[in-house]
Short mmCIF file of C-alpha atoms in Angstrom, two decimals:
data_model
loop_
_atom_site.label_atom_id
_atom_site.label_comp_id
_atom_site.label_asym_id
_atom_site.label_seq_id
_atom_site.Cartn_x
_atom_site.Cartn_y
_atom_site.Cartn_z
CA UNK B 1 65.10 80.89 109.92
CA UNK B 2 63.20 84.10 111.20
CA UNK B 3 64.21 87.70 110.13
CA UNK B 4 65.78 89.63 113.08
CA UNK B 5 64.17 91.82 114.84
CA UNK B 6 64.78 95.35 113.32
CA UNK B 7 64.25 98.68 114.61
CA UNK B 8 64.62 101.81 112.22
CA UNK B 9 65.36 105.47 113.48
CA UNK B 10 66.97 108.54 112.55
CA UNK B 11 70.78 108.24 112.04
CA UNK B 12 73.08 109.61 114.87
CA UNK B 13 76.83 110.60 114.79
CA UNK B 14 77.41 107.73 116.79
CA UNK B 15 76.42 105.19 114.27
CA UNK B 16 79.25 106.51 112.23
CA UNK B 17 81.74 103.57 112.68
CA UNK B 18 79.53 100.88 112.25
CA UNK B 19 78.19 102.60 108.97
CA UNK B 20 81.53 103.26 107.83
CA UNK B 21 82.60 99.71 108.46
CA UNK B 22 79.72 98.01 106.27
CA UNK B 23 79.86 100.64 103.13
CA UNK B 24 83.35 101.34 102.93
CA UNK B 25 83.96 98.56 100.36
CA UNK B 26 80.82 98.63 98.75
CA UNK B 27 82.01 98.95 95.15
CA UNK B 28 85.96 98.87 95.33
CA UNK B 29 85.90 98.52 91.59
CA UNK B 30 84.58 102.24 91.44
CA UNK B 31 86.81 103.54 94.01
CA UNK B 32 84.75 102.72 96.93
CA UNK B 33 81.64 103.97 98.26
CA UNK B 34 80.37 107.85 98.81
CA UNK B 35 78.56 107.00 102.20
CA UNK B 36 81.59 107.20 104.39
CA UNK B 37 82.45 110.82 102.83
CA UNK B 38 79.10 112.25 103.39
CA UNK B 39 77.62 110.37 106.50
CA UNK B 40 78.60 113.24 109.07
CA UNK B 41 77.25 116.02 106.58
CA UNK B 42 73.99 113.87 106.41
CA UNK B 43 73.32 113.83 110.17
CA UNK B 44 74.25 117.45 110.29
CA UNK B 45 72.01 118.51 107.67
CA UNK B 46 68.95 116.47 108.38
CA UNK B 47 65.78 118.44 109.12
CA UNK B 48 61.95 118.87 107.67
CA UNK B 49 63.23 118.10 103.92
CA UNK B 50 65.87 115.46 104.75
CA UNK B 51 65.96 112.39 106.94
CA UNK B 52 68.84 109.71 107.17
CA UNK B 53 67.66 106.26 108.74
CA UNK B 54 69.39 103.50 109.97
CA UNK B 55 68.35 100.04 110.87
CA UNK B 56 69.40 98.62 114.00
CA UNK B 57 69.68 94.89 115.06
CA UNK B 58 70.76 94.10 118.55
CA UNK B 59 71.90 97.69 118.96
CA UNK B 60 74.15 97.85 116.01
CA UNK B 61 73.69 99.80 112.98
CA UNK B 62 73.39 97.34 109.78
CA UNK B 63 71.57 99.16 107.11
CA UNK B 64 71.29 103.11 106.16
CA UNK B 65 68.93 104.84 103.66
CA UNK B 66 68.45 108.73 103.15
CA UNK B 67 64.88 110.46 101.95
CA UNK B 68 64.80 113.84 100.66
CA UNK B 69 61.84 116.02 99.41
CA UNK B 70 62.73 117.82 96.32
CA UNK B 71 59.15 119.74 95.98
CA UNK B 72 56.08 119.70 97.84
CA UNK B 73 54.91 116.23 96.22
CA UNK B 74 58.29 114.75 95.10
CA UNK B 75 60.62 112.64 97.44
CA UNK B 76 63.99 111.01 96.54
CA UNK B 77 65.49 107.98 98.12
CA UNK B 78 69.14 107.31 98.05
CA UNK B 79 72.04 105.52 99.75
CA UNK B 80 70.23 102.46 100.44
CA UNK B 81 73.02 99.88 101.93
CA UNK B 82 72.80 96.86 104.06
CA UNK B 83 75.79 94.96 105.94
CA UNK B 84 76.74 91.93 104.19
CA UNK B 85 76.00 89.59 106.79
CA UNK B 86 72.16 90.70 106.91
CA UNK B 87 71.37 91.04 103.22
CA UNK B 88 68.37 89.29 102.34
CA UNK B 89 67.01 89.54 106.24
CA UNK B 90 64.38 92.10 105.84
CA UNK B 91 66.55 95.28 106.36
CA UNK B 92 66.13 96.68 103.13
CA UNK B 93 62.43 96.65 103.21
CA UNK B 94 62.21 98.05 106.51
CA UNK B 95 64.26 101.01 105.52
CA UNK B 96 62.53 101.54 102.30
CA UNK B 97 59.18 101.52 104.43
CA UNK B 98 60.27 104.04 106.64
CA UNK B 99 61.33 106.23 103.67
CA UNK B 100 58.04 105.95 102.39
CA UNK B 101 56.16 106.98 105.63
CA UNK B 102 58.44 109.76 106.18
CA UNK B 103 58.04 111.26 102.74
CA UNK B 104 54.25 110.62 102.70
CA UNK B 105 53.93 112.20 105.91
CA UNK B 106 55.62 115.47 104.29
CA UNK B 107 53.06 115.74 101.60
CA UNK B 108 54.96 113.63 98.81
CA UNK B 109 52.71 111.57 96.49
CA UNK B 110 55.65 109.91 94.54
CA UNK B 111 59.10 108.72 95.23
CA UNK B 112 61.83 108.19 92.91
CA UNK B 113 65.13 106.58 93.14
CA UNK B 114 68.43 105.83 90.77
CA UNK B 115 69.94 102.65 90.50
CA UNK B 116 72.91 101.81 88.39
CA UNK B 117 72.04 99.55 85.17
CA UNK B 118 74.63 97.04 86.35
CA UNK B 119 73.24 96.47 89.77
CA UNK B 120 70.82 93.65 89.59
CA UNK B 121 70.29 93.31 93.41
CA UNK B 122 69.35 97.27 93.85
CA UNK B 123 66.95 96.66 90.73
CA UNK B 124 65.22 93.84 92.33
CA UNK B 125 65.08 95.21 95.68
CA UNK B 126 63.76 98.34 94.07
CA UNK B 127 60.99 96.67 92.02
CA UNK B 128 59.89 94.40 95.30
CA UNK B 129 59.12 97.66 97.14
CA UNK B 130 56.84 98.94 94.38
CA UNK B 131 59.46 101.32 92.57
CA UNK B 132 58.49 101.04 88.81
CA UNK B 133 60.67 101.53 85.79
CA UNK B 134 60.36 105.56 84.35
CA UNK B 135 63.41 106.49 82.77
CA UNK B 136 67.12 105.83 81.84
CA UNK B 137 70.04 108.40 81.13
CA UNK B 138 73.88 108.28 80.61
CA UNK B 139 76.30 111.36 80.45
CA UNK B 140 77.78 113.02 77.52
CA UNK B 141 81.39 114.36 78.43
CA UNK B 142 82.41 117.35 76.53
CA UNK B 143 86.17 118.69 77.31
CA UNK B 144 85.87 122.19 78.68
CA UNK B 145 87.51 124.69 76.18
CA UNK B 146 87.19 128.21 76.44
CA UNK B 147 87.88 128.58 72.62
CA UNK B 148 84.96 125.95 71.46
CA UNK B 149 82.99 127.58 69.07
CA UNK B 150 79.40 126.57 68.76
CA UNK B 151 78.11 127.16 65.02
CA UNK B 152 74.74 128.17 66.21
CA UNK B 153 73.53 131.04 68.43
CA UNK B 154 73.94 130.40 72.10
CA UNK B 155 71.29 132.10 73.98
CA UNK B 156 70.99 132.62 77.88
CA UNK B 157 67.26 132.68 78.31
CA UNK B 158 65.28 130.40 80.69
CA UNK B 159 62.15 130.64 79.09
CA UNK B 160 63.45 129.85 75.66
CA UNK B 161 65.30 126.86 77.64
CA UNK B 162 62.24 125.54 78.90
CA UNK B 163 60.19 125.75 75.29
CA UNK B 164 62.89 123.95 74.01
CA UNK B 165 62.93 121.15 76.85
CA UNK B 166 59.23 120.76 77.11
CA UNK B 167 59.01 120.47 73.13
CA UNK B 168 61.62 118.09 72.97
CA UNK B 169 61.60 114.14 72.86
CA UNK B 170 64.06 114.46 75.66
CA UNK B 171 60.94 115.54 77.72
CA UNK B 172 58.98 112.49 76.74
CA UNK B 173 61.90 110.18 77.08
CA UNK B 174 62.59 111.48 80.59
CA UNK B 175 59.10 111.80 81.78
CA UNK B 176 59.88 115.47 82.32
CA UNK B 177 62.78 115.02 84.80
CA UNK B 178 66.43 116.62 84.88
CA UNK B 179 68.85 116.94 87.62
CA UNK B 180 67.55 118.60 90.65
CA UNK B 181 69.59 121.94 91.72
CA UNK B 182 69.78 121.33 95.28
CA UNK B 183 70.32 117.74 95.53
CA UNK B 184 73.22 115.93 93.55
CA UNK B 185 72.46 112.84 91.78
CA UNK B 186 68.49 113.20 92.13
CA UNK B 187 65.93 113.77 89.36
CA UNK B 188 63.14 115.99 89.88
CA UNK B 189 60.63 117.61 87.51
CA UNK B 190 62.00 120.13 85.43
CA UNK B 191 60.00 123.11 85.90
CA UNK B 192 60.17 126.75 84.35
CA UNK B 193 61.35 127.94 87.80
CA UNK B 194 63.85 125.41 88.17
CA UNK B 195 65.20 126.67 85.13
CA UNK B 196 65.42 130.34 86.10
CA UNK B 197 67.12 129.21 89.45
CA UNK B 198 69.91 127.37 87.49
CA UNK B 199 73.54 128.48 87.63
CA UNK B 200 73.09 129.06 83.62
CA UNK B 201 70.85 128.19 80.91
CA UNK B 202 72.40 127.48 77.18
CA UNK B 203 70.32 127.54 74.31
CA UNK B 204 71.36 127.07 70.62
CA UNK B 205 69.18 128.63 67.98
CA UNK B 206 69.50 129.41 64.30
CA UNK B 207 67.57 132.10 62.51
CA UNK B 208 64.56 130.28 62.83
CA UNK B 209 64.06 128.21 65.83
CA UNK B 210 65.65 126.86 68.99
CA UNK B 211 67.55 123.81 68.16
CA UNK B 212 68.85 122.52 71.25
CA UNK B 213 69.11 123.26 75.26
CA UNK B 214 70.51 122.50 78.75
CA UNK B 215 71.23 124.08 82.05
CA UNK B 216 74.19 123.71 84.42
CA UNK B 217 73.30 122.69 87.85
CA UNK B 218 76.43 123.08 90.00
CA UNK B 219 80.11 122.95 89.79
CA UNK B 220 81.97 120.49 92.28
CA UNK B 221 85.04 118.85 93.50
CA UNK B 222 85.40 115.37 92.62
CA UNK B 223 88.62 113.10 93.31
CA UNK B 224 90.02 110.94 90.45
CA UNK B 225 93.26 109.14 90.64
CA UNK B 226 94.07 110.58 93.63
CA UNK B 227 93.46 114.36 92.29
CA UNK B 228 90.86 116.56 92.91
CA UNK B 229 89.06 117.80 89.73
CA UNK B 230 86.69 120.53 89.40
CA UNK B 231 83.39 119.52 87.59
CA UNK B 232 80.48 121.50 85.68
CA UNK B 233 77.20 119.55 85.98
CA UNK B 234 74.44 120.08 83.33
CA UNK B 235 70.78 118.88 84.14
CA UNK B 236 69.59 117.47 80.80
CA UNK B 237 70.43 118.03 77.30
CA UNK B 238 67.79 118.10 74.70
CA UNK B 239 68.64 118.66 70.80
CA UNK B 240 66.69 118.27 67.23
CA UNK B 241 69.83 116.47 65.41
CA UNK B 242 73.37 115.62 65.88
CA UNK B 243 74.36 119.16 64.36
CA UNK B 244 72.55 120.79 66.81
CA UNK B 245 74.03 118.53 69.72
CA UNK B 246 77.52 119.29 68.34
CA UNK B 247 76.75 123.09 68.99
CA UNK B 248 75.34 122.54 72.24
CA UNK B 249 78.12 120.33 73.24
CA UNK B 250 80.49 123.30 72.32
CA UNK B 251 78.61 125.74 74.38
CA UNK B 252 78.76 123.83 77.53
CA UNK B 253 82.66 123.28 76.68
CA UNK B 254 83.06 126.60 76.66
CA UNK B 255 80.76 127.61 79.50
CA UNK B 256 82.37 124.60 81.83
CA UNK B 257 85.72 126.18 81.06
CA UNK B 258 84.68 129.71 82.07
CA UNK B 259 83.23 128.30 85.39
CA UNK B 260 86.77 127.04 86.10
CA UNK B 261 86.10 123.27 85.46
CA UNK B 262 88.27 120.75 84.04
CA UNK B 263 85.56 118.10 83.24
CA UNK B 264 82.18 118.40 82.28
CA UNK B 265 79.10 116.06 82.16
CA UNK B 266 75.68 116.63 80.83
CA UNK B 267 72.87 114.11 81.45
CA UNK B 268 70.82 112.81 78.26
CA UNK B 269 68.40 110.12 77.57
CA UNK B 270 69.51 106.57 77.18
CA UNK B 271 67.79 106.06 73.79
CA UNK B 272 69.28 104.75 70.28
CA UNK B 273 68.72 108.36 68.63
CA UNK B 274 70.38 110.50 71.62
CA UNK B 275 73.43 107.84 72.33
CA UNK B 276 74.38 107.42 68.65
CA UNK B 277 73.77 111.50 68.19
CA UNK B 278 76.39 111.76 70.66
CA UNK B 279 78.71 109.09 68.77
CA UNK B 280 78.05 110.91 65.61
CA UNK B 281 79.11 114.31 66.98
CA UNK B 282 82.02 112.66 68.38
CA UNK B 283 81.33 113.28 71.84
CA UNK B 284 82.73 111.26 74.79
CA UNK B 285 79.96 109.43 76.44
CA UNK B 286 79.84 107.33 79.89
CA UNK B 287 80.02 103.53 79.23
CA UNK B 288 76.67 102.53 80.87
CA UNK B 289 73.11 104.08 81.81
CA UNK B 290 71.64 104.56 85.10
CA UNK B 291 67.83 103.89 85.67
CA UNK B 292 65.40 105.88 87.32
CA UNK B 293 62.65 104.24 89.33
CA UNK B 294 59.45 105.60 90.75
CA UNK B 295 56.93 104.40 93.47
CA UNK B 296 53.55 106.19 93.96
CA UNK B 297 52.87 107.13 97.32
CA UNK B 298 49.13 108.33 97.34
CA UNK B 299 47.86 105.49 99.19
CA UNK B 300 50.46 105.84 102.24
#
């Protein structure tokens, strides 16, 4: 059977009903998909650095994906969804190629995405489109606490934070990436300039050296069990040993509480050392890692 005739174009408000129809039950075990909540905002905010695309068959949207430029050379692909009746029919490749072309036209030389580690279909589709494995991460989730007492000194110095991150094994394990400051759930190259623009930088140090660092990217509302909770998010954690992590987590707990957050999470590399350090320091950690993949766009 031949593949359907697919047209890819920019999303419109009129597409909302169809997009919601094929995305609302994507992951019911996780409380549903976020696409129905953000679709109208995506359409409203499309511009030079963002493009929301839909794949159309016989006039009906049957797939969606968004491309975002994070810097002059970095692009991010997200929100890839295909209507169940059209999976395996060439919809996802058409959307992905359109994102690549859009990003390359704007000067991007690389495009990255994030796929849940358990999402075999998403991982397979990404690899088939030339995305290569780059890094993996999970979350440490300290409980916000205004009385948390780090045993190390806590500094607010973006230059010290950059030096600590750049010299850490976290830098190498994550290929220099941390959470972007503007685009949620996107990872970008962490630079001194990005650290200087973060909501806050936290660096723990003893009398001799810096031993850990992180930065706050944002605070946001997230619904859990029918209730809205305020979260504080930290772009990446780097530390020298489990004792340094314990102080860094305490600094995060105090900073998150002072920012009015009820929950906090800090991105960490998915390695035996980092995850076991978190367990050793008695810090709550997320159950499963996420994967970051990368596609070279220099030949587009």
